[in-house]
Short mmCIF file of C-alpha atoms and ligand atoms in Angstrom, two decimals:
data_model
loop_
_atom_site.label_atom_id
_atom_site.label_comp_id
_atom_site.label_asym_id
_atom_site.label_seq_id
_atom_site.Cartn_x
_atom_site.Cartn_y
_atom_site.Cartn_z
CA MET X 1 -37.43 26.90 117.11
CA ARG X 2 -34.89 27.42 119.89
CA LYS X 3 -32.19 29.87 118.84
CA ILE X 4 -28.72 29.83 120.32
CA TYR X 5 -27.06 33.25 120.22
CA ILE X 6 -23.45 33.38 119.06
CA PHE X 7 -21.02 35.70 120.84
CA ASP X 8 -17.74 35.87 118.97
CA THR X 9 -14.64 36.86 120.94
CA THR X 10 -12.01 36.19 118.26
CA LEU X 11 -10.98 39.85 118.45
CA ARG X 12 -10.64 39.82 122.25
CA ASP X 13 -10.04 36.39 123.86
CA GLY X 14 -8.79 35.08 120.49
CA GLU X 15 -6.37 37.94 120.15
CA GLN X 16 -4.96 36.98 123.55
CA SER X 17 -3.37 33.92 121.93
CA PRO X 18 0.41 34.08 122.35
CA GLY X 19 2.07 35.77 119.36
CA VAL X 20 -1.18 37.14 117.93
CA ASN X 21 -1.40 40.85 117.46
CA LEU X 22 -3.96 42.28 115.12
CA ASN X 23 -3.89 45.88 114.03
CA THR X 24 -7.02 47.97 113.55
CA ARG X 25 -7.37 47.23 109.84
CA GLU X 26 -7.06 43.50 110.44
CA LYS X 27 -9.63 43.67 113.23
CA LEU X 28 -11.97 45.51 110.90
CA GLU X 29 -11.49 42.95 108.18
CA ILE X 30 -12.31 40.12 110.59
CA ALA X 31 -15.28 42.05 112.04
CA TYR X 32 -16.78 42.56 108.55
CA GLN X 33 -16.42 38.85 107.88
CA LEU X 34 -17.96 37.94 111.25
CA GLU X 35 -20.90 40.15 110.38
CA LYS X 36 -21.22 38.30 107.07
CA LEU X 37 -21.06 35.03 108.96
CA GLY X 38 -24.02 36.31 110.95
CA VAL X 39 -22.68 36.22 114.51
CA ASP X 40 -25.12 37.95 116.86
CA ARG X 41 -22.46 39.63 118.99
CA ILE X 42 -18.88 40.66 118.37
CA GLU X 43 -16.57 41.33 121.30
CA ALA X 44 -14.21 43.77 119.63
CA GLY X 45 -11.62 44.17 122.37
CA PHE X 46 -10.70 45.51 125.79
CA PRO X 47 -10.67 49.31 125.42
CA ALA X 48 -8.99 50.05 128.77
CA ALA X 49 -5.95 47.99 127.73
CA SER X 50 -4.44 50.78 125.64
CA PRO X 51 -5.38 53.72 123.42
CA GLY X 52 -4.71 51.44 120.43
CA ASP X 53 -7.19 48.84 121.67
CA LEU X 54 -9.75 51.58 122.33
CA ALA X 55 -9.32 52.97 118.82
CA ALA X 56 -9.66 49.50 117.28
CA VAL X 57 -12.88 48.81 119.20
CA ASN X 58 -14.20 52.18 118.06
CA ALA X 59 -13.38 51.44 114.43
CA VAL X 60 -15.25 48.13 114.67
CA ALA X 61 -18.16 49.78 116.54
CA ARG X 62 -18.60 52.33 113.77
CA ALA X 63 -18.23 49.83 110.94
CA VAL X 64 -20.43 46.95 112.06
CA LYS X 65 -24.16 47.47 111.56
CA LYS X 66 -25.87 44.10 111.97
CA SER X 67 -24.13 42.50 114.97
CA THR X 68 -24.08 43.94 118.50
CA VAL X 69 -20.59 45.30 119.24
CA ILE X 70 -19.23 44.64 122.72
CA GLY X 71 -16.34 46.10 124.72
CA LEU X 72 -14.85 44.27 127.70
CA SER X 73 -14.44 46.01 131.05
CA ARG X 74 -13.21 45.10 134.49
CA SER X 75 -15.61 46.10 137.27
CA ARG X 76 -14.19 49.59 137.65
CA THR X 77 -15.28 53.01 136.48
CA GLN X 78 -12.18 53.84 134.38
CA ASP X 79 -12.71 50.70 132.33
CA ILE X 80 -16.42 51.42 131.92
CA ASP X 81 -15.60 54.94 130.75
CA ALA X 82 -13.14 53.52 128.21
CA VAL X 83 -15.89 51.25 126.82
CA ARG X 84 -18.28 54.23 126.67
CA GLU X 85 -15.77 56.09 124.57
CA ALA X 86 -14.91 53.08 122.42
CA LEU X 87 -18.50 52.24 121.59
CA GLN X 88 -19.42 55.73 120.44
CA GLY X 89 -21.10 55.49 117.06
CA ALA X 90 -22.12 51.85 117.54
CA GLU X 91 -25.49 50.81 116.13
CA ASP X 92 -26.11 48.39 119.00
CA PRO X 93 -23.54 48.80 121.82
CA CYS X 94 -23.12 46.46 124.78
CA ILE X 95 -20.68 46.47 127.69
CA HIS X 96 -19.22 43.25 129.04
CA LEU X 97 -18.34 43.59 132.74
CA PHE X 98 -16.50 40.90 134.61
CA LEU X 99 -15.28 40.12 138.09
CA ALA X 100 -13.79 36.89 139.42
CA THR X 101 -15.98 34.96 141.84
CA SER X 102 -14.12 31.73 142.69
CA PRO X 103 -12.49 31.23 146.12
CA ILE X 104 -9.02 30.99 144.53
CA HIS X 105 -9.42 34.26 142.64
CA ARG X 106 -11.09 36.00 145.61
CA LYS X 107 -8.28 35.02 147.98
CA TYR X 108 -5.17 35.40 145.84
CA LYS X 109 -6.01 37.77 143.03
CA LEU X 110 -8.66 40.12 144.35
CA LYS X 111 -7.99 39.76 148.09
CA MET X 112 -11.72 40.24 148.63
CA ASP X 113 -14.33 38.26 150.54
CA LYS X 114 -17.68 37.30 149.02
CA ASP X 115 -19.42 40.47 150.22
CA GLN X 116 -16.73 42.68 148.71
CA VAL X 117 -17.01 40.85 145.39
CA LEU X 118 -20.80 41.30 145.43
CA GLU X 119 -20.51 44.99 146.30
CA THR X 120 -17.80 45.70 143.72
CA ALA X 121 -19.80 44.04 140.95
CA GLN X 122 -22.99 45.78 142.06
CA ALA X 123 -21.33 49.21 142.01
CA ALA X 124 -19.93 48.54 138.53
CA LEU X 125 -23.32 47.37 137.23
CA ARG X 126 -25.02 50.46 138.69
CA TYR X 127 -22.50 52.77 137.08
CA ALA X 128 -22.62 50.95 133.73
CA SER X 129 -26.41 50.87 133.65
CA LYS X 130 -26.46 54.69 133.58
CA TYR X 131 -24.92 54.52 130.13
CA PHE X 132 -25.76 51.12 128.65
CA SER X 133 -29.08 49.44 128.04
CA LYS X 134 -27.32 46.18 127.19
CA ILE X 135 -24.96 44.76 129.79
CA GLU X 136 -23.38 41.35 130.01
CA PHE X 137 -21.94 40.37 133.37
CA SER X 138 -19.37 37.57 133.70
CA CYS X 139 -18.50 35.72 136.89
CA GLU X 140 -14.89 34.98 135.99
CA ASP X 141 -13.82 31.45 136.97
CA ALA X 142 -17.48 30.58 137.56
CA GLY X 143 -16.53 26.95 136.94
CA ARG X 144 -14.68 26.86 140.26
CA THR X 145 -17.13 29.07 142.16
CA GLU X 146 -19.46 27.76 144.93
CA LEU X 147 -22.85 27.16 143.27
CA ASP X 148 -24.84 29.05 145.92
CA PHE X 149 -22.54 32.09 145.52
CA LEU X 150 -22.93 31.89 141.75
CA CYS X 151 -26.72 31.96 142.25
CA GLU X 152 -26.33 34.99 144.53
CA MET X 153 -24.11 36.82 142.02
CA THR X 154 -26.49 36.03 139.15
CA ALA X 155 -29.54 37.23 141.11
CA MET X 156 -27.72 40.48 141.96
CA ALA X 157 -26.67 41.01 138.32
CA ILE X 158 -30.28 40.57 137.20
CA ARG X 159 -31.52 43.05 139.80
CA GLU X 160 -28.89 45.57 138.66
CA GLY X 161 -29.92 45.41 135.02
CA ALA X 162 -27.70 42.84 133.30
CA SER X 163 -29.32 41.42 130.19
CA VAL X 164 -26.89 38.49 129.88
CA VAL X 165 -25.09 36.63 132.66
CA ASN X 166 -22.05 34.65 131.57
CA ILE X 167 -20.75 31.58 133.39
CA PRO X 168 -17.17 31.12 132.18
CA ASP X 169 -15.17 27.97 132.71
CA THR X 170 -12.16 30.28 132.63
CA VAL X 171 -9.54 27.59 133.18
CA GLY X 172 -11.20 24.77 131.22
CA TYR X 173 -11.58 22.66 134.37
CA LEU X 174 -15.08 21.24 134.24
CA TYR X 175 -16.54 18.06 132.80
CA PRO X 176 -19.64 18.47 130.57
CA GLU X 177 -22.09 17.05 133.09
CA GLU X 178 -20.87 19.40 135.82
CA TYR X 179 -20.98 22.43 133.54
CA GLY X 180 -24.48 21.64 132.25
CA ASN X 181 -25.70 21.22 135.83
CA ILE X 182 -24.62 24.75 136.73
CA PHE X 183 -27.01 26.08 134.08
CA ARG X 184 -29.82 23.79 135.27
CA THR X 185 -29.33 24.98 138.85
CA LEU X 186 -29.28 28.67 137.91
CA LYS X 187 -32.43 28.23 135.83
CA GLU X 188 -34.13 26.47 138.73
CA LYS X 189 -33.03 28.62 141.66
CA VAL X 190 -32.37 32.20 140.60
CA PRO X 191 -35.38 34.55 140.81
CA GLY X 192 -35.93 36.51 137.59
CA ILE X 193 -33.71 34.20 135.52
CA GLU X 194 -36.34 34.14 132.74
CA LYS X 195 -35.70 37.89 132.17
CA ILE X 196 -32.11 37.39 131.05
CA GLN X 197 -30.01 35.21 128.81
CA LEU X 198 -27.48 32.79 130.26
CA SER X 199 -24.20 32.48 128.41
CA ALA X 200 -21.51 29.79 128.27
CA HIS X 201 -17.83 30.64 127.79
CA CYS X 202 -15.39 27.73 127.77
CA HIS X 203 -11.67 27.24 127.48
CA ASP X 204 -10.13 24.12 126.01
CA ASP X 205 -7.45 23.20 128.57
CA LEU X 206 -8.72 19.61 128.79
CA GLY X 207 -10.01 19.49 125.22
CA LEU X 208 -13.61 19.82 126.46
CA ALA X 209 -14.61 23.32 125.34
CA THR X 210 -17.04 22.25 122.60
CA ALA X 211 -18.47 19.38 124.66
CA ASN X 212 -18.93 21.73 127.62
CA SER X 213 -20.61 24.39 125.47
CA LEU X 214 -23.04 21.80 124.11
CA ALA X 215 -23.69 20.54 127.65
CA ALA X 216 -24.49 24.15 128.63
CA ILE X 217 -27.04 24.30 125.80
CA LEU X 218 -28.64 21.13 127.14
CA GLY X 219 -28.65 22.77 130.58
CA GLY X 220 -30.46 25.84 129.27
CA ALA X 221 -27.78 28.27 128.03
CA ASP X 222 -29.06 30.81 125.51
CA GLN X 223 -25.71 32.00 124.23
CA ILE X 224 -22.37 30.40 123.35
CA GLU X 225 -19.15 32.40 123.43
CA GLY X 226 -16.13 31.34 121.45
CA THR X 227 -13.73 32.09 118.66
CA ILE X 228 -13.16 31.10 115.06
CA ASN X 229 -10.79 28.11 114.83
CA GLY X 230 -10.91 27.97 118.65
CA ILE X 231 -7.99 30.37 119.04
CA GLY X 232 -7.50 31.99 122.44
CA GLU X 233 -5.62 32.01 125.74
CA ARG X 234 -3.56 28.85 126.39
CA ALA X 235 -5.33 25.91 124.68
CA GLY X 236 -7.91 28.31 123.27
CA ASN X 237 -11.65 28.93 123.47
CA THR X 238 -14.66 27.02 122.17
CA ALA X 239 -14.44 26.78 118.37
CA LEU X 240 -17.68 28.39 117.23
CA GLU X 241 -17.72 26.48 113.95
CA GLU X 242 -17.76 23.23 115.90
CA VAL X 243 -20.76 24.28 117.99
CA ALA X 244 -22.64 25.57 114.94
CA LEU X 245 -22.08 22.36 112.94
CA ALA X 246 -22.88 20.15 115.93
CA LEU X 247 -26.23 21.91 116.29
CA GLU X 248 -26.85 21.72 112.55
CA THR X 249 -25.83 18.08 112.14
CA ARG X 250 -27.50 16.87 115.35
CA PHE X 251 -30.61 19.01 115.23
CA ASP X 252 -32.49 15.77 116.01
CA PHE X 253 -30.74 15.72 119.40
CA PHE X 254 -30.33 19.39 120.37
CA GLY X 255 -33.42 20.87 118.73
CA ALA X 256 -31.66 24.24 118.51
CA LYS X 257 -29.88 26.27 115.82
CA THR X 258 -27.74 29.35 115.45
CA SER X 259 -28.48 31.99 112.83
CA LEU X 260 -25.02 31.67 111.32
CA GLU X 261 -24.64 31.66 107.54
CA LEU X 262 -22.79 28.34 107.59
CA THR X 263 -21.43 28.68 104.05
CA GLU X 264 -19.25 31.57 105.34
CA ILE X 265 -17.44 29.33 107.84
CA ALA X 266 -14.58 28.16 105.61
CA ARG X 267 -13.87 31.70 104.42
CA THR X 268 -13.97 33.10 107.97
CA SER X 269 -11.68 30.37 109.24
CA ARG X 270 -9.16 31.02 106.47
CA LEU X 271 -9.19 34.77 107.04
CA VAL X 272 -8.67 34.42 110.80
CA SER X 273 -5.88 31.91 110.26
CA ARG X 274 -4.16 34.11 107.71
CA LEU X 275 -4.40 37.33 109.72
CA THR X 276 -3.49 35.83 113.08
CA GLY X 277 -0.80 33.56 111.64
CA MET X 278 -2.32 30.68 113.62
CA VAL X 279 -2.23 27.70 111.30
CA VAL X 280 -5.29 25.43 111.47
CA PRO X 281 -4.12 21.83 112.06
CA GLY X 282 -5.05 19.48 109.21
CA ASN X 283 -7.10 17.27 111.51
CA LYS X 284 -9.04 20.14 113.13
CA ALA X 285 -12.78 19.40 113.19
CA ILE X 286 -14.85 21.20 110.54
CA VAL X 287 -12.16 23.55 109.14
CA GLY X 288 -8.98 21.41 109.02
CA ALA X 289 -7.68 20.55 105.55
CA ASN X 290 -8.41 16.86 106.19
CA ALA X 291 -11.83 17.34 107.78
CA PHE X 292 -13.54 16.09 104.62
CA ALA X 293 -10.73 13.95 103.18
CA HIS X 294 -11.13 10.18 102.92
CA GLU X 295 -7.87 8.27 102.69
CA SER X 296 -8.57 4.61 103.36
CA GLY X 297 -9.69 2.39 100.48
CA ILE X 298 -12.64 1.07 102.47
CA HIS X 299 -13.83 4.61 103.21
CA GLN X 300 -13.34 5.73 99.61
CA ASP X 301 -15.27 2.73 98.39
CA GLY X 302 -18.09 3.53 100.82
CA MET X 303 -18.10 7.20 99.77
CA LEU X 304 -18.38 6.25 96.09
CA LYS X 305 -21.34 3.98 96.82
CA GLU X 306 -23.14 6.36 99.17
CA LYS X 307 -21.64 9.54 100.68
CA THR X 308 -23.46 9.23 103.97
CA THR X 309 -21.57 6.03 104.79
CA TYR X 310 -18.65 8.12 106.00
CA GLU X 311 -19.78 11.74 105.70
CA ILE X 312 -22.04 13.19 108.40
CA MET X 313 -21.94 16.67 106.88
CA SER X 314 -20.94 17.94 103.48
CA PRO X 315 -18.05 20.30 102.69
CA GLU X 316 -20.50 22.53 100.79
CA THR X 317 -22.29 23.26 104.09
CA ILE X 318 -19.32 25.31 105.29
CA GLY X 319 -18.74 26.91 101.89
CA LEU X 320 -16.13 24.61 100.39
CA LYS X 321 -16.77 23.96 96.75
CA GLU X 322 -14.92 22.57 93.78
CA SER X 323 -13.89 25.42 91.55
CA LYS X 324 -14.65 25.14 87.85
CA LEU X 325 -12.73 28.18 86.62
CA VAL X 326 -8.96 27.68 86.46
CA LEU X 327 -6.86 30.78 85.83
CA GLY X 328 -3.57 30.96 83.97
CA LYS X 329 -1.42 33.55 82.24
CA HIS X 330 -3.87 34.02 79.39
CA SER X 331 -6.81 34.80 81.67
CA GLY X 332 -8.11 38.34 81.36
CA ARG X 333 -9.47 40.86 83.85
CA HIS X 334 -13.04 39.72 83.28
CA ALA X 335 -12.29 36.07 84.10
CA PHE X 336 -10.27 37.23 87.08
CA ARG X 337 -13.15 39.32 88.43
CA GLU X 338 -15.64 36.48 87.82
CA LYS X 339 -13.39 34.07 89.65
CA LEU X 340 -13.14 36.38 92.66
CA VAL X 341 -16.90 36.86 92.72
CA ASP X 342 -17.25 33.07 92.60
CA MET X 343 -14.95 32.90 95.62
CA GLY X 344 -17.00 35.52 97.45
CA TYR X 345 -14.83 38.62 96.95
CA SER X 346 -15.98 41.80 95.29
CA LEU X 347 -13.13 44.29 95.16
CA ASP X 348 -13.45 47.93 94.18
CA ASP X 349 -11.74 48.93 90.91
CA GLU X 350 -8.54 50.13 92.53
CA ARG X 351 -8.07 46.95 94.55
CA LEU X 352 -9.08 44.81 91.62
CA ASN X 353 -6.45 46.45 89.44
CA GLU X 354 -3.74 45.93 92.04
CA ALA X 355 -4.76 42.33 92.62
CA PHE X 356 -4.93 41.71 88.87
CA ALA X 357 -1.40 43.07 88.38
CA LYS X 358 -0.16 40.70 91.11
CA PHE X 359 -2.04 37.83 89.52
CA LYS X 360 -0.42 38.53 86.13
CA ALA X 361 3.03 38.67 87.70
CA LEU X 362 2.36 35.36 89.41
CA ALA X 363 0.90 33.74 86.30
CA ASP X 364 4.18 34.50 84.53
CA LYS X 365 5.99 32.41 87.12
CA LYS X 366 3.40 29.66 87.63
CA LYS X 367 1.57 27.60 85.03
CA GLU X 368 -1.66 27.34 86.95
CA VAL X 369 -2.83 29.88 89.52
CA THR X 370 -4.82 27.99 92.15
CA ASP X 371 -7.64 29.22 94.41
CA GLU X 372 -5.17 29.26 97.31
CA ASP X 373 -2.80 31.48 95.29
CA LEU X 374 -5.64 33.88 94.57
CA LEU X 375 -6.67 33.98 98.21
CA ALA X 376 -3.10 34.80 99.18
CA ILE X 377 -3.12 37.71 96.71
CA VAL X 378 -6.57 39.01 97.58
CA GLU X 379 -6.49 38.61 101.33
CA LEU X 380 -3.06 40.20 101.64
CA LYS X 381 -4.32 43.07 99.55
CA LEU X 382 -7.28 43.70 101.85
CA ILE X 383 -4.90 45.01 104.48
CA ASP X 384 -2.84 48.09 103.81
CA THR X 385 -0.18 48.50 106.46
CA PRO X 386 1.48 51.92 106.11
CA GLU X 387 4.85 51.20 104.58
CA GLU X 388 7.54 52.96 106.60
CA PHE X 389 9.86 50.68 104.68
CA ARG X 390 9.24 49.05 101.33
CA LEU X 391 11.40 46.19 100.14
CA GLU X 392 12.60 47.09 96.68
CA THR X 393 15.32 44.59 95.86
CA ILE X 394 17.06 41.67 97.47
CA PHE X 395 20.19 39.81 96.41
CA VAL X 396 21.44 36.68 98.17
CA SER X 397 24.64 34.72 97.70
CA TYR X 398 24.76 31.21 99.08
CA GLY X 399 26.98 28.19 98.74
CA ASN X 400 27.25 25.36 101.23
CA GLU X 401 30.96 26.08 101.71
CA ALA X 402 30.72 29.87 101.79
CA THR X 403 29.27 32.33 104.29
CA PRO X 404 25.78 33.37 103.19
CA ALA X 405 25.48 37.05 102.39
CA ALA X 406 22.59 39.31 101.44
CA LYS X 407 22.13 42.81 100.06
CA VAL X 408 18.78 44.57 100.47
CA ARG X 409 17.41 47.86 99.21
CA LEU X 410 14.62 49.47 101.25
CA VAL X 411 12.69 52.61 100.33
CA THR X 412 11.41 54.78 103.18
CA LEU X 413 8.07 56.56 103.35
CA ALA X 414 9.89 59.78 102.45
CA GLY X 415 11.34 58.11 99.33
CA ASP X 416 14.90 57.69 100.62
CA ILE X 417 16.75 54.62 99.40
CA ILE X 418 18.80 52.61 101.88
CA GLU X 419 21.05 49.78 100.75
CA LYS X 420 22.81 47.45 103.20
CA GLU X 421 24.76 44.21 103.05
CA ALA X 422 25.26 41.62 105.75
CA GLU X 423 26.34 38.05 106.36
CA GLY X 424 24.57 35.43 108.42
CA ASN X 425 24.61 31.79 109.43
CA GLY X 426 22.06 31.07 106.69
CA SER X 427 20.45 32.95 103.82
CA VAL X 428 17.44 34.09 105.85
CA ASP X 429 19.67 35.19 108.73
CA ALA X 430 21.81 37.21 106.28
CA ILE X 431 18.71 38.88 104.81
CA TYR X 432 17.37 39.73 108.25
CA ASN X 433 20.74 41.13 109.36
CA ALA X 434 20.84 43.33 106.26
CA ILE X 435 17.27 44.54 106.86
CA ASP X 436 18.13 45.30 110.52
CA LEU X 437 21.05 47.47 109.35
CA ALA X 438 18.90 49.25 106.78
CA SER X 439 15.95 49.91 109.07
CA GLY X 440 17.98 50.76 112.19
CA GLU X 441 15.43 48.81 114.26
CA GLU X 442 16.64 46.48 117.03
CA VAL X 443 14.30 43.53 117.07
CA LYS X 444 14.30 39.86 118.09
CA LEU X 445 12.92 37.19 115.81
CA ALA X 446 10.61 35.27 118.16
CA ASP X 447 9.03 32.98 115.60
CA TYR X 448 9.43 32.02 111.97
CA SER X 449 7.26 29.61 110.02
CA ILE X 450 6.83 28.81 106.37
CA LYS X 451 4.13 26.94 104.54
CA SER X 452 3.24 26.25 100.99
CA VAL X 453 0.20 28.17 99.73
CA SER X 454 -0.71 25.48 97.20
CA HIS X 455 0.84 22.29 95.78
CA GLY X 456 3.68 21.55 93.36
CA LYS X 457 7.28 22.67 92.94
CA ASP X 458 6.24 26.09 91.69
CA ALA X 459 3.91 26.71 94.67
CA GLN X 460 4.09 30.03 96.49
CA GLY X 461 5.57 30.05 99.98
CA GLU X 462 3.94 32.01 102.77
CA VAL X 463 6.21 33.09 105.60
CA HIS X 464 4.96 34.22 108.97
CA VAL X 465 7.27 35.89 111.48
CA VAL X 466 6.84 37.26 114.99
CA LEU X 467 9.21 40.07 116.03
CA THR X 468 9.60 41.45 119.54
CA GLN X 469 10.97 44.75 120.75
CA ASN X 470 10.86 45.99 124.36
CA GLY X 471 8.16 43.50 125.33
CA ALA X 472 5.90 44.32 122.37
CA SER X 473 5.37 41.64 119.78
CA VAL X 474 4.14 41.91 116.21
CA GLN X 475 3.60 39.52 113.37
CA GLY X 476 4.30 39.87 109.67
CA ARG X 477 3.47 37.92 106.54
CA GLY X 478 5.04 37.62 103.13
CA VAL X 479 4.10 35.56 100.09
CA SER X 480 6.24 34.83 97.04
CA THR X 481 7.18 32.01 94.68
CA ASP X 482 10.63 32.39 96.23
CA ILE X 483 10.85 31.59 99.93
CA LEU X 484 13.77 33.98 100.53
CA GLU X 485 11.77 36.85 99.08
CA ALA X 486 8.71 35.75 101.11
CA SER X 487 10.96 35.72 104.22
CA ALA X 488 12.20 39.24 103.51
CA ARG X 489 8.67 40.54 102.84
CA ALA X 490 7.33 39.03 106.08
CA TYR X 491 10.15 40.68 108.06
CA VAL X 492 9.62 44.10 106.50
CA ASP X 493 5.85 43.76 107.00
CA ALA X 494 6.45 43.03 110.71
CA LEU X 495 8.79 46.05 111.01
CA ASN X 496 6.10 48.30 109.53
CA ARG X 497 3.57 46.96 112.02
CA LEU X 498 6.03 47.42 114.87
CA ILE X 499 6.52 51.07 114.02
CA GLU X 500 2.76 51.54 113.77
CA LYS X 501 2.22 49.75 117.05
CA ARG X 502 4.75 51.90 118.92
CA LYS X 503 2.24 54.73 118.64
CA SER X 504 -0.42 52.69 120.46
CA ASN X 505 1.30 50.15 122.64
CA SER X 506 -0.92 47.48 124.26
CA ALA X 507 -0.31 46.98 127.95
CA ILE X 508 -2.85 44.81 129.74
CA ARG X 509 -4.80 41.72 128.86
CA ALA X 510 -7.99 40.47 130.61
O1 KIV F 601 -12.39 33.25 130.36
C1 KIV F 601 -12.91 34.20 130.95
O2 KIV F 601 -13.33 34.11 132.11
C2 KIV F 601 -13.02 35.47 130.24
C3 KIV F 601 -13.83 36.54 130.90
C4 KIV F 601 -13.21 37.87 130.74
C5 KIV F 601 -15.23 36.47 130.40
O3 KIV F 601 -12.56 35.59 129.13
ZN1 ZN F 602 -12.09 33.59 128.26
#
């Protein structure tokens, strides 16, 4: 059976989404889950971007055993050396070299003619092949590159030892038929093409990324690159879950499959959404909250008579299942552990104890603790950001005819207690002003969003903030049954990440 390889770039192209900034522990958590999902290749980052990015790629390289770990590199020796360093300890390392090939990029960005582009890429491939047995080469903006030049570049990359040649539609410009034809032409015209894999990498600027990726498969592509939930630069990348389910559901048409463990899709999607702070729209294909919901009476009637009237795939396929165990304040540790196992989490004793204590505290405030509540507890607990500041107490005074005021108490890493009071134009503003005074950090709140973790008046609120300081941006999350407390926790979480990030500031993006 024809296998389509899956190259996941959630940690690289996905992390280039505006406002997204994952730290090393978060990248590791996502990488472990991607491995569980069964992706063949994980692009862990761009090591030359900063020492922090290099360290994160190295952490992923050392942790992941089953998937190939890839580091991105421009076609220059310093970048290649950074990937060499970053992939030390990897079970199956691969370097991903790229150089732009389109006339627009050659003229305005690179200021190179075709020969210079060919020579630069060739030199990079020669240098990289001294150290790597697996090399992917990408012709950036291939979608707008002359087809004969693309053939020439591909032939050269094959001669110089590339094992995968990637044909990115970098700006999401092409129509499926055009994109598929590029693959057909390369397969037909390039000598030695049977020795390598051809890869498709699409962006969603015109909403065509999935359609284009599937057209590439029909044209002969062996590998699809994309991200979970389709996050990425601008309108994002191909959503891998969409490609995987299209191949699964329409096997009759495509005759090809991925080796993804499809039941891990829902969990992976949720984790990526939670850690990146990028909310999945309700109507998003496959992983949106409404993807399997049937609202109209006619549809519901059809579903009751025969599911396949309106359901082309089942929610169970992606790992969504009705939970039988409901937890409340009388549930014990054993039931709690069983429930987590049922949801796919096996925590060590220390983490289980901490999560159980949080669950008990929550169960005191809420009658019924839902699956979503548990996920919020468990998935927050998977990440331990060093706490330069810990929020100990918060007091807010508000009345619609008075100026809102807040008093916060933070505890530093050294154990010092700092208490500050401030006013603001709203309760959250007052809290944030008080935290600013206590932490001494000068930051700008670039984004603030709040959503309900589950349903009902007693639902927990999850707040997501993005803070910026001197051009660096970080995100933070906080969950509580009280939205003011959740707001304060998210802000303090972001401050802790900011301080951590200062030590390894990211500079460049591919
Ligand atoms: O979109 C693109 O061209 C890229 C390359 C670096 C492969 O992300
Ligand atoms: Zn891209």
